Short mmCIF file of C-alpha atoms and ligand atoms in Angstrom, two decimals:
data_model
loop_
_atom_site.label_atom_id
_atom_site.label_comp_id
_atom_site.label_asym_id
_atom_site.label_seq_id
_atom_site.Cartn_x
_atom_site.Cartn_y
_atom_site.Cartn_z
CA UNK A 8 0.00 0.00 0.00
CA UNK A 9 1.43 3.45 -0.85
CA UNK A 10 1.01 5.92 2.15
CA UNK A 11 2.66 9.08 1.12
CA UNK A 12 5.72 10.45 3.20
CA UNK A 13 5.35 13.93 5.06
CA UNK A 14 7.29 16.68 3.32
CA UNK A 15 10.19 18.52 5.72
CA UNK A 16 7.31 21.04 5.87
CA UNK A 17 4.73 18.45 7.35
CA UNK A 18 7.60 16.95 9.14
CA UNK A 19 9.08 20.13 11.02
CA UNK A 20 5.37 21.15 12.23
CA UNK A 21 4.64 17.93 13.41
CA UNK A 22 7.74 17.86 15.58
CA UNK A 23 6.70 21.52 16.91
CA UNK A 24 3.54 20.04 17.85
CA UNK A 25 4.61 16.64 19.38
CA UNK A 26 7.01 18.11 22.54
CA UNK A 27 9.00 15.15 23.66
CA UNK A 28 9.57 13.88 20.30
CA UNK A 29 12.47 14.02 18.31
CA UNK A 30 13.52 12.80 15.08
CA UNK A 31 15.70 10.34 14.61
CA UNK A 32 19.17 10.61 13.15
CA UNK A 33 17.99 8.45 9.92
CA UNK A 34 15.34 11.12 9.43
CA UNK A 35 13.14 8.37 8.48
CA UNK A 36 11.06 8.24 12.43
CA UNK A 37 9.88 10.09 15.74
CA UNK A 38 11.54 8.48 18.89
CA UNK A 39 10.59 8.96 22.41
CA UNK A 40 11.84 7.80 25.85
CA UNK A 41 9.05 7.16 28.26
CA UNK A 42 9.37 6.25 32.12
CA UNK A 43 6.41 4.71 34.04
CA UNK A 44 6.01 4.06 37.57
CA UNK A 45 6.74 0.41 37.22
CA UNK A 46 6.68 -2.42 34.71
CA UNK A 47 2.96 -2.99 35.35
CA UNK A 48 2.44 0.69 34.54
CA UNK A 49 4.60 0.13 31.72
CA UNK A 50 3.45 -2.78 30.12
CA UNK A 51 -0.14 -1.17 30.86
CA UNK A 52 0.40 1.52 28.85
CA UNK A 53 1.80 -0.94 25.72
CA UNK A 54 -1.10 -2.89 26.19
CA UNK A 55 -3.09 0.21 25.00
CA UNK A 56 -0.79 0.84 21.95
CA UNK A 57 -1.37 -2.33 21.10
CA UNK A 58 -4.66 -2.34 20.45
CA UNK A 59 -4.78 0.66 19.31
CA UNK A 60 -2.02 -0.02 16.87
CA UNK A 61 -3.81 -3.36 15.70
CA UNK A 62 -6.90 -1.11 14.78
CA UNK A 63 -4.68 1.24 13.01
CA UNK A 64 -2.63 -1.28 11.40
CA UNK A 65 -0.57 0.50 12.09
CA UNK A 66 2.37 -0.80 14.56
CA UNK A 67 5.74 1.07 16.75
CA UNK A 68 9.20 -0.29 16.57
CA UNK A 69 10.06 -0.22 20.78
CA UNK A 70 11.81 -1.10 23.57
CA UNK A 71 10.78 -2.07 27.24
CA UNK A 72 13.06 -2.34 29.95
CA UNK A 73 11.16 -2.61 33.40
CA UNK A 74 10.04 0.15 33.59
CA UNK A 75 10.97 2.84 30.13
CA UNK A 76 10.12 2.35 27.22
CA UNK A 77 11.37 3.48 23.89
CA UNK A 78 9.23 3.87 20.72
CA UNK A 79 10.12 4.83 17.24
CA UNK A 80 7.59 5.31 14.87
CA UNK A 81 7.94 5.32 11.00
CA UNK A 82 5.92 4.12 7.79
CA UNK A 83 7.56 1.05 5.90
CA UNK A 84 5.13 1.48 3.50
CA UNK A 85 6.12 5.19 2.90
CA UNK A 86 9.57 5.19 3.31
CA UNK A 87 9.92 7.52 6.01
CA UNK A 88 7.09 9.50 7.76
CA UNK A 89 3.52 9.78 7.30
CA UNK A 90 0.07 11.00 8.95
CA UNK A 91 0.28 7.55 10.14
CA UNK A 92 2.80 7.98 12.95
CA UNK A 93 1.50 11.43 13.30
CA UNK A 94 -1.44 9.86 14.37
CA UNK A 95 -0.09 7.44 16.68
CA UNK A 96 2.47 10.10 18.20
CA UNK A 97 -0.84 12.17 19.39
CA UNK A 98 -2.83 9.12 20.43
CA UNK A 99 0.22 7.90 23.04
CA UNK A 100 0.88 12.08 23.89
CA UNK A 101 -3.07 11.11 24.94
CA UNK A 102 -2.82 8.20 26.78
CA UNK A 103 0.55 9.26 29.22
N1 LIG B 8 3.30 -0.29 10.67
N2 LIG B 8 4.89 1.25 11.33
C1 LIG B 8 4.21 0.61 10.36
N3 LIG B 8 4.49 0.91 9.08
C2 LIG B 8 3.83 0.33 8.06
O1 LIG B 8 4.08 0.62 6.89
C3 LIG B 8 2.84 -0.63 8.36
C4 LIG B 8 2.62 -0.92 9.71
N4 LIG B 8 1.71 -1.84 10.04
C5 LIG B 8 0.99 -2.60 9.06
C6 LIG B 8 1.19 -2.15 7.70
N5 LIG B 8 2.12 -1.25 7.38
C7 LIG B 8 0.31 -2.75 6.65
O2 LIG B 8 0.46 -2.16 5.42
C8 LIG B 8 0.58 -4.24 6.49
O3 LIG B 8 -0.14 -4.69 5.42
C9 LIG B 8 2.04 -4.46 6.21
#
């Protein structure tokens, strides 16, 4: 499926309005370190990005550790970013 990849334009404002994230050196993703309470707290929270992500189809690259986790977020299908992780980025800003 071709999902078409954010312009720098796109890009740059959706950084300025996702504090926290940053891009990654690739340029191809968002990244973002979270910390949670504990692991239950943590896996919690992936639990919900889960789901959400199924419904989405759309799915993070991450990391747990006890209790941080790291996501990176980027289109396969577009090469870089999209609206996609966009989307995603503002429905985890939601949920922490
Ligand atoms: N998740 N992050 C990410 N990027 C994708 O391109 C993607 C995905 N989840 C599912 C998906 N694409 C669908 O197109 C599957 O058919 C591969």
């Amino acid at each position: 499926m071709t999902i078409p990849r954010l312009t720098d334009a796109e890009r740059d404002q959706a950084l300025h309005d996702l504090p926290g994230w940053t891009l990654s050196d690739d340029g191809l993703a968002i990244e973002i370190d979270l910390e949670f309470g504990d692991f239950n707290e943590a896996f919690g929270f992936m639990t919900r990005v889960a789901i959400h992500a199924d419904k989405a189809d759309h799915h993070p690259e991450w990391f747990n550790v006890y209790n941080k986790v790291r996501l990176r977020l980027t289109t396969h299908d577009a090469g870089g970013l999209s609206m996609r992780d966009v989307e995603m980025a503002q429905f985890i800003d939601g949920i922490v």
